[in-house]
Amino acid sequence: MPLEHSFERRCHGIRPYNDEYNIYPDIWVANGWKHYRWARILVSELVISPVHKLSSISSTHLSEDFRLYCKSLSSTIRRLGTDICRSGPFQLGGCNSEVLPEAPILPPESYLGSLMMLWPLFIAGMVEGPTHS
């Protein structure tokens, strides 16, 4: 969802990643999506990392189809990392009954949601590297 002005008030001034956030039917659906995303990032990294190492230490020429596949995989990894970051406001209780009436009302400081965000955010943070904003 695009950012609306009441969001900052509900989240005590915290702004979502790139001014967008995801909403889910409940915290467990959000958690399931986060698990899928971080697992797919790790599996994709297992595929792409040896290719980067191989191409950097030798003059191995990869086929054009494989290069395109690796480029697509890198793009998918970045998108999944961004989606993990965009699920943070929901996990932290930023989406309440004003946005999604059937969602359970969580306190603004949802400790369960924040604990469930630690590992996925760590994985998402590794996607771009230490110099990325």
PDB file of C-alpha atoms in Angstrom:
ATOM      1  CA  MET A   1       0.000   0.000   0.000  1.00  0.00           C
ATOM      2  CA  PRO A   2       1.197   3.541  -0.573  1.00  0.00           C
ATOM      3  CA  LEU A   3       1.967   5.577   2.505  1.00  0.00           C
ATOM      4  CA  GLU A   4      -0.846   7.622   4.028  1.00  0.00           C
ATOM      5  CA  HIS A   5      -0.332  10.373   6.589  1.00  0.00           C
ATOM      6  CA  SER A   6      -2.045   8.588   9.475  1.00  0.00           C
ATOM      7  CA  PHE A   7       0.580   5.850   9.241  1.00  0.00           C
ATOM      8  CA  GLU A   8       3.322   7.955  10.843  1.00  0.00           C
ATOM      9  CA  ARG A   9       1.004   8.856  13.705  1.00  0.00           C
ATOM     10  CA  ARG A  10       0.132   5.194  14.344  1.00  0.00           C
ATOM     11  CA  CYS A  11       3.795   4.131  14.182  1.00  0.00           C
ATOM     12  CA  HIS A  12       5.182   6.954  16.302  1.00  0.00           C
ATOM     13  CA  GLY A  13       7.028   8.583  13.386  1.00  0.00           C
ATOM     14  CA  ILE A  14       8.571   5.448  11.889  1.00  0.00           C
ATOM     15  CA  ARG A  15       8.449   5.486   8.090  1.00  0.00           C
ATOM     16  CA  PRO A  16       8.201   2.330   5.981  1.00  0.00           C
ATOM     17  CA  TYR A  17      10.869   1.259   3.498  1.00  0.00           C
ATOM     18  CA  ASN A  18      10.608   3.368   0.313  1.00  0.00           C
ATOM     19  CA  ASP A  19       7.280   4.759   1.628  1.00  0.00           C
ATOM     20  CA  GLU A  20       5.449   1.514   0.851  1.00  0.00           C
ATOM     21  CA  TYR A  21       4.348  -1.375   3.037  1.00  0.00           C
ATOM     22  CA  ASN A  22       2.540  -4.694   2.747  1.00  0.00           C
ATOM     23  CA  ILE A  23      -0.595  -5.716   4.627  1.00  0.00           C
ATOM     24  CA  TYR A  24      -1.698  -9.261   5.389  1.00  0.00           C
ATOM     25  CA  PRO A  25      -4.810 -10.949   6.835  1.00  0.00           C
ATOM     26  CA  ASP A  26      -2.931 -11.699  10.074  1.00  0.00           C
ATOM     27  CA  ILE A  27       0.539 -11.883  11.598  1.00  0.00           C
ATOM     28  CA  TRP A  28       0.912 -15.590  10.788  1.00  0.00           C
ATOM     29  CA  VAL A  29       0.306 -15.091   7.071  1.00  0.00           C
ATOM     30  CA  ALA A  30       2.902 -12.307   7.123  1.00  0.00           C
ATOM     31  CA  ASN A  31       5.292 -14.636   8.921  1.00  0.00           C
ATOM     32  CA  GLY A  32       4.736 -17.379   6.339  1.00  0.00           C
ATOM     33  CA  TRP A  33       5.525 -14.987   3.492  1.00  0.00           C
ATOM     34  CA  LYS A  34       8.667 -13.802   5.279  1.00  0.00           C
ATOM     35  CA  HIS A  35       9.829 -17.403   5.677  1.00  0.00           C
ATOM     36  CA  TYR A  36       9.271 -18.057   1.995  1.00  0.00           C
ATOM     37  CA  ARG A  37      11.146 -14.897   1.033  1.00  0.00           C
ATOM     38  CA  TRP A  38      14.240 -15.409   3.171  1.00  0.00           C
ATOM     39  CA  ALA A  39      14.443 -19.103   2.247  1.00  0.00           C
ATOM     40  CA  ARG A  40      14.243 -18.248  -1.444  1.00  0.00           C
ATOM     41  CA  ILE A  41      16.943 -15.594  -1.005  1.00  0.00           C
ATOM     42  CA  LEU A  42      19.270 -18.146   0.604  1.00  0.00           C
ATOM     43  CA  VAL A  43      18.615 -20.802  -2.046  1.00  0.00           C
ATOM     44  CA  SER A  44      19.131 -18.246  -4.820  1.00  0.00           C
ATOM     45  CA  GLU A  45      22.400 -17.139  -3.203  1.00  0.00           C
ATOM     46  CA  LEU A  46      23.520 -20.783  -3.108  1.00  0.00           C
ATOM     47  CA  VAL A  47      23.004 -20.907  -6.871  1.00  0.00           C
ATOM     48  CA  ILE A  48      24.505 -17.550  -7.772  1.00  0.00           C
ATOM     49  CA  SER A  49      27.502 -17.277  -5.382  1.00  0.00           C
ATOM     50  CA  PRO A  50      29.596 -20.080  -6.923  1.00  0.00           C
ATOM     51  CA  VAL A  51      28.981 -18.580 -10.363  1.00  0.00           C
ATOM     52  CA  HIS A  52      30.337 -15.197  -9.224  1.00  0.00           C
ATOM     53  CA  LYS A  53      33.383 -16.846  -7.639  1.00  0.00           C
ATOM     54  CA  LEU A  54      34.044 -18.970 -10.699  1.00  0.00           C
ATOM     55  CA  SER A  55      33.778 -16.066 -13.105  1.00  0.00           C
ATOM     56  CA  SER A  56      36.026 -13.829 -10.960  1.00  0.00           C
ATOM     57  CA  ILE A  57      38.914 -16.299 -10.508  1.00  0.00           C
ATOM     58  CA  SER A  58      39.001 -17.786 -13.980  1.00  0.00           C
ATOM     59  CA  SER A  59      38.312 -16.715 -17.489  1.00  0.00           C
ATOM     60  CA  THR A  60      35.320 -19.020 -17.749  1.00  0.00           C
ATOM     61  CA  HIS A  61      32.797 -17.784 -20.266  1.00  0.00           C
ATOM     62  CA  LEU A  62      29.207 -18.356 -19.326  1.00  0.00           C
ATOM     63  CA  SER A  63      26.480 -18.791 -21.902  1.00  0.00           C
ATOM     64  CA  GLU A  64      24.256 -15.808 -22.583  1.00  0.00           C
ATOM     65  CA  ASP A  65      21.204 -17.708 -21.325  1.00  0.00           C
ATOM     66  CA  PHE A  66      22.940 -18.456 -18.036  1.00  0.00           C
ATOM     67  CA  ARG A  67      24.032 -14.817 -17.667  1.00  0.00           C
ATOM     68  CA  LEU A  68      20.431 -13.703 -18.181  1.00  0.00           C
ATOM     69  CA  TYR A  69      19.257 -16.276 -15.632  1.00  0.00           C
ATOM     70  CA  CYS A  70      21.776 -14.995 -13.066  1.00  0.00           C
ATOM     71  CA  LYS A  71      20.738 -11.403 -13.737  1.00  0.00           C
ATOM     72  CA  SER A  72      17.075 -12.361 -13.282  1.00  0.00           C
ATOM     73  CA  LEU A  73      17.947 -14.230 -10.094  1.00  0.00           C
ATOM     74  CA  SER A  74      19.791 -11.196  -8.715  1.00  0.00           C
ATOM     75  CA  SER A  75      16.776  -9.012  -9.460  1.00  0.00           C
ATOM     76  CA  THR A  76      14.489 -11.503  -7.712  1.00  0.00           C
ATOM     77  CA  ILE A  77      16.768 -11.547  -4.652  1.00  0.00           C
ATOM     78  CA  ARG A  78      16.614  -7.739  -4.413  1.00  0.00           C
ATOM     79  CA  ARG A  79      12.823  -7.731  -4.792  1.00  0.00           C
ATOM     80  CA  LEU A  80      12.417 -10.373  -2.073  1.00  0.00           C
ATOM     81  CA  GLY A  81      14.658  -8.377   0.274  1.00  0.00           C
ATOM     82  CA  THR A  82      12.596  -5.264  -0.390  1.00  0.00           C
ATOM     83  CA  ASP A  83       9.376  -7.183   0.291  1.00  0.00           C
ATOM     84  CA  ILE A  84      10.762  -8.369   3.631  1.00  0.00           C
ATOM     85  CA  CYS A  85      11.484  -4.761   4.569  1.00  0.00           C
ATOM     86  CA  ARG A  86       8.010  -3.696   3.443  1.00  0.00           C
ATOM     87  CA  SER A  87       6.384  -6.268   5.712  1.00  0.00           C
ATOM     88  CA  GLY A  88       7.941  -4.644   8.787  1.00  0.00           C
ATOM     89  CA  PRO A  89       5.218  -2.067   9.498  1.00  0.00           C
ATOM     90  CA  PHE A  90       2.534  -4.753   9.571  1.00  0.00           C
ATOM     91  CA  GLN A  91       4.633  -6.988  11.829  1.00  0.00           C
ATOM     92  CA  LEU A  92       5.245  -4.088  14.207  1.00  0.00           C
ATOM     93  CA  GLY A  93       1.545  -3.239  14.496  1.00  0.00           C
ATOM     94  CA  GLY A  94       1.492  -0.282  12.092  1.00  0.00           C
ATOM     95  CA  CYS A  95      -1.613  -1.529  10.302  1.00  0.00           C
ATOM     96  CA  ASN A  96      -4.545  -1.436  12.634  1.00  0.00           C
ATOM     97  CA  SER A  97      -8.293  -1.578  12.187  1.00  0.00           C
ATOM     98  CA  GLU A  98      -8.346   1.752  10.270  1.00  0.00           C
ATOM     99  CA  VAL A  99      -6.422   0.160   7.395  1.00  0.00           C
ATOM    100  CA  LEU A 100      -7.563  -3.449   7.571  1.00  0.00           C
ATOM    101  CA  PRO A 101     -10.758  -3.881   9.633  1.00  0.00           C
ATOM    102  CA  GLU A 102     -10.528  -7.664   9.989  1.00  0.00           C
ATOM    103  CA  ALA A 103      -6.886  -7.628  11.178  1.00  0.00           C
ATOM    104  CA  PRO A 104      -6.217  -8.298  14.837  1.00  0.00           C
ATOM    105  CA  ILE A 105      -5.402  -5.144  16.747  1.00  0.00           C
ATOM    106  CA  LEU A 106      -1.762  -5.207  17.786  1.00  0.00           C
ATOM    107  CA  PRO A 107      -0.129  -2.704  20.088  1.00  0.00           C
ATOM    108  CA  PRO A 108       2.189  -0.228  18.307  1.00  0.00           C
ATOM    109  CA  GLU A 109       5.178  -1.995  19.814  1.00  0.00           C
ATOM    110  CA  SER A 110       4.342  -5.539  18.775  1.00  0.00           C
ATOM    111  CA  TYR A 111       7.079  -7.552  20.452  1.00  0.00           C
ATOM    112  CA  LEU A 112       6.036 -10.833  18.876  1.00  0.00           C
ATOM    113  CA  GLY A 113       6.168  -9.239  15.430  1.00  0.00           C
ATOM    114  CA  SER A 114       9.548  -7.667  16.108  1.00  0.00           C
ATOM    115  CA  LEU A 115      11.027 -10.973  17.248  1.00  0.00           C
ATOM    116  CA  MET A 116       9.704 -12.650  14.123  1.00  0.00           C
ATOM    117  CA  MET A 117      11.397  -9.922  12.010  1.00  0.00           C
ATOM    118  CA  LEU A 118      14.980 -10.376  13.271  1.00  0.00           C
ATOM    119  CA  TRP A 119      16.194 -13.170  10.998  1.00  0.00           C
ATOM    120  CA  PRO A 120      14.334 -12.053   7.840  1.00  0.00           C
ATOM    121  CA  LEU A 121      15.662  -8.493   8.236  1.00  0.00           C
ATOM    122  CA  PHE A 122      19.177  -9.846   8.713  1.00  0.00           C
ATOM    123  CA  ILE A 123      18.863 -11.806   5.446  1.00  0.00           C
ATOM    124  CA  ALA A 124      17.327  -8.793   3.648  1.00  0.00           C
ATOM    125  CA  GLY A 125      20.180  -6.623   4.894  1.00  0.00           C
ATOM    126  CA  MET A 126      22.739  -8.961   3.353  1.00  0.00           C
ATOM    127  CA  VAL A 127      21.202  -8.700  -0.118  1.00  0.00           C
ATOM    128  CA  GLU A 128      22.632  -5.330  -1.142  1.00  0.00           C
ATOM    129  CA  GLY A 129      25.744  -5.069   0.965  1.00  0.00           C
ATOM    130  CA  PRO A 130      26.981  -2.703   3.661  1.00  0.00           C
ATOM    131  CA  THR A 131      27.087   0.477   1.560  1.00  0.00           C
ATOM    132  CA  HIS A 132      23.431   0.343   0.434  1.00  0.00           C
ATOM    133  CA  SER A 133      21.127   2.886   2.053  1.00  0.00           C
TER     134      SER A 133
END
